Tab-separated table of C-alpha atoms in Angstrom:
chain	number	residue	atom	x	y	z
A	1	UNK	CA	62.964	-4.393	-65.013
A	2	UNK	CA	63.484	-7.463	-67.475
A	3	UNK	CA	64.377	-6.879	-71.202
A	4	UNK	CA	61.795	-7.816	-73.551
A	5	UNK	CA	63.439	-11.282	-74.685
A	6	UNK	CA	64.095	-12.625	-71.060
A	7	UNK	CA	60.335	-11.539	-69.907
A	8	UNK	CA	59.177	-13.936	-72.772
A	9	UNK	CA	61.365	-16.387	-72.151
A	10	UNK	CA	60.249	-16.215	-68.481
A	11	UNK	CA	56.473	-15.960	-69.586
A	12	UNK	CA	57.100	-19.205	-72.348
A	13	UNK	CA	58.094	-21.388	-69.246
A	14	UNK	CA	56.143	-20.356	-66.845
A	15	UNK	CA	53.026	-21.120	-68.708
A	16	UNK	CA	54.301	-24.755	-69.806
A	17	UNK	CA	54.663	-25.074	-66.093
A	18	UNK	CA	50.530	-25.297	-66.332
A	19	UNK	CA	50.402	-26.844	-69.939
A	20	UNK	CA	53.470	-29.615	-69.105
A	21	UNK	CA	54.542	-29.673	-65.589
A	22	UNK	CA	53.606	-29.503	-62.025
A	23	UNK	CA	50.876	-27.670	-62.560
A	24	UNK	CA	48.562	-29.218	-65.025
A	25	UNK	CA	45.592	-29.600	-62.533
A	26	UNK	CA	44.920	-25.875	-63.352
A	27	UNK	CA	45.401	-25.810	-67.159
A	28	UNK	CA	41.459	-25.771	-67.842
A	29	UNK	CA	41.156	-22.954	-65.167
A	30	UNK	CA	40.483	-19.967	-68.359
A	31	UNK	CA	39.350	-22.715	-70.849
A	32	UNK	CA	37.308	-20.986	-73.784
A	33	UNK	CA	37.992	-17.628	-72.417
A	34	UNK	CA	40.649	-16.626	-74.021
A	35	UNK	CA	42.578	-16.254	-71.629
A	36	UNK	CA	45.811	-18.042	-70.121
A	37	UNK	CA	47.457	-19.019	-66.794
A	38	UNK	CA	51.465	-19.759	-66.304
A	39	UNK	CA	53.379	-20.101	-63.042
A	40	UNK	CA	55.328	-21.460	-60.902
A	41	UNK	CA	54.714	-24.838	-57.913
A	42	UNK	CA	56.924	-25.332	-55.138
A	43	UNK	CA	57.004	-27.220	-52.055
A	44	UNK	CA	58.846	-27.173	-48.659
A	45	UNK	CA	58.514	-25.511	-45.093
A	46	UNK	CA	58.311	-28.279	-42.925
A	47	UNK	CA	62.078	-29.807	-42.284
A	48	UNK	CA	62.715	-33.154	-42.459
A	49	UNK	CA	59.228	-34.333	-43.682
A	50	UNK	CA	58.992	-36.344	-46.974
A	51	UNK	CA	57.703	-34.340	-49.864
A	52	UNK	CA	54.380	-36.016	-49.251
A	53	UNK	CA	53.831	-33.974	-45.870
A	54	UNK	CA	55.166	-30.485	-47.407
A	55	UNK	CA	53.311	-27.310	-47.740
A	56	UNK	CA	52.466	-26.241	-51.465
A	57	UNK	CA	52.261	-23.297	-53.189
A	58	UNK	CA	51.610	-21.924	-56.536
A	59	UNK	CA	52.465	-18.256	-57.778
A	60	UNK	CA	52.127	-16.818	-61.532
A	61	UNK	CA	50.336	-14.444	-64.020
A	62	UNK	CA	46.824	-14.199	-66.061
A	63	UNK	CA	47.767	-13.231	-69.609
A	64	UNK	CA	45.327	-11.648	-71.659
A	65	UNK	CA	44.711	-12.776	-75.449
A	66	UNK	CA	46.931	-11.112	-77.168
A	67	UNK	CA	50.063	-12.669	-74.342
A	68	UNK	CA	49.905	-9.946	-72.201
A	69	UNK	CA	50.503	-10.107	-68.027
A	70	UNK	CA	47.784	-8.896	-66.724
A	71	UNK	CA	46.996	-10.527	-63.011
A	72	UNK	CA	48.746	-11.694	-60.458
A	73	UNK	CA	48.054	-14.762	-58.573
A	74	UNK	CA	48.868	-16.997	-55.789
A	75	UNK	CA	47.715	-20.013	-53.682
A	76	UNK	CA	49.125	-21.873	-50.777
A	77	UNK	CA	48.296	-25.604	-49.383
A	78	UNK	CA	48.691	-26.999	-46.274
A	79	UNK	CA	49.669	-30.652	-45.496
A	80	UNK	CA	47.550	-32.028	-42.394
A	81	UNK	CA	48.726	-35.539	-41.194
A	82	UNK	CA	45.314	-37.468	-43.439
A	83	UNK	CA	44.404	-35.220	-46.222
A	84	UNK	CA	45.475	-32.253	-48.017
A	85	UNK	CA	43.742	-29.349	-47.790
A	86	UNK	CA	43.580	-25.598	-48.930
A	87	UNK	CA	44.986	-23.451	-46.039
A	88	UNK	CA	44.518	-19.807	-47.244
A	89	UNK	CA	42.946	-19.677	-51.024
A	90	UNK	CA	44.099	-16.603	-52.166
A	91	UNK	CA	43.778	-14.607	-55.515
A	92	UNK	CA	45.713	-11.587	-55.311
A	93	UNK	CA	45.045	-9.902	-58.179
A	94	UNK	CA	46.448	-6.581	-59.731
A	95	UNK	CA	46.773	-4.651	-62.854
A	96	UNK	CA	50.241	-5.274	-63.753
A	97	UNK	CA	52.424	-1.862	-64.632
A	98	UNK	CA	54.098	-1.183	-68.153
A	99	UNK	CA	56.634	1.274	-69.213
């Protein structure tokens, strides 16, 4: 279990990952509900190939509006040789556990 500082530490960056970073596309996803999404891109699985041909993925949290974790979520992307397209959308979504 994290302490309270480094979980919102960890929560402050991984939602400027969708504000700033590599994963703007979604940053509209909750627009005027209230409600925010933070996370974290990555890229890689196929050796060798230029970062152009490698798998994606995307893994991270719903917060509520008051900040607080709520959902889980994560999506992976598959590289085909002429277009990219979405290999397995997934949501997986659960009710996230507090002491």
């Amino acid at each position: 279990m994290l302490n309270e500082r480094t979980a919102l530490e960890l929560a402050a960056a991984m939602l400027d990952v969708v504000k700033r970073g590599t994963a703007t596309g979604i940053k509209d996803a909750l627009i005027g509900t209230g409600w925010t999404i933070g996370g974290k891109t990555g890229t890689g699985g196929i050796p060798g190939a230029p970062m152009s041909k490698q798998n994606g993925w995307f893994a991270g949290l719903i917060f509520n509006p008051r900040g607080e974790a709520r959902f889980t979520v994560c999506s992976a992307s598959s590289i085909s040789s002429t277009r990219r397209r979405l290999f397995f959308p997934v949501a997986l979504t659960h009710r996230i556990c507090y002491r």
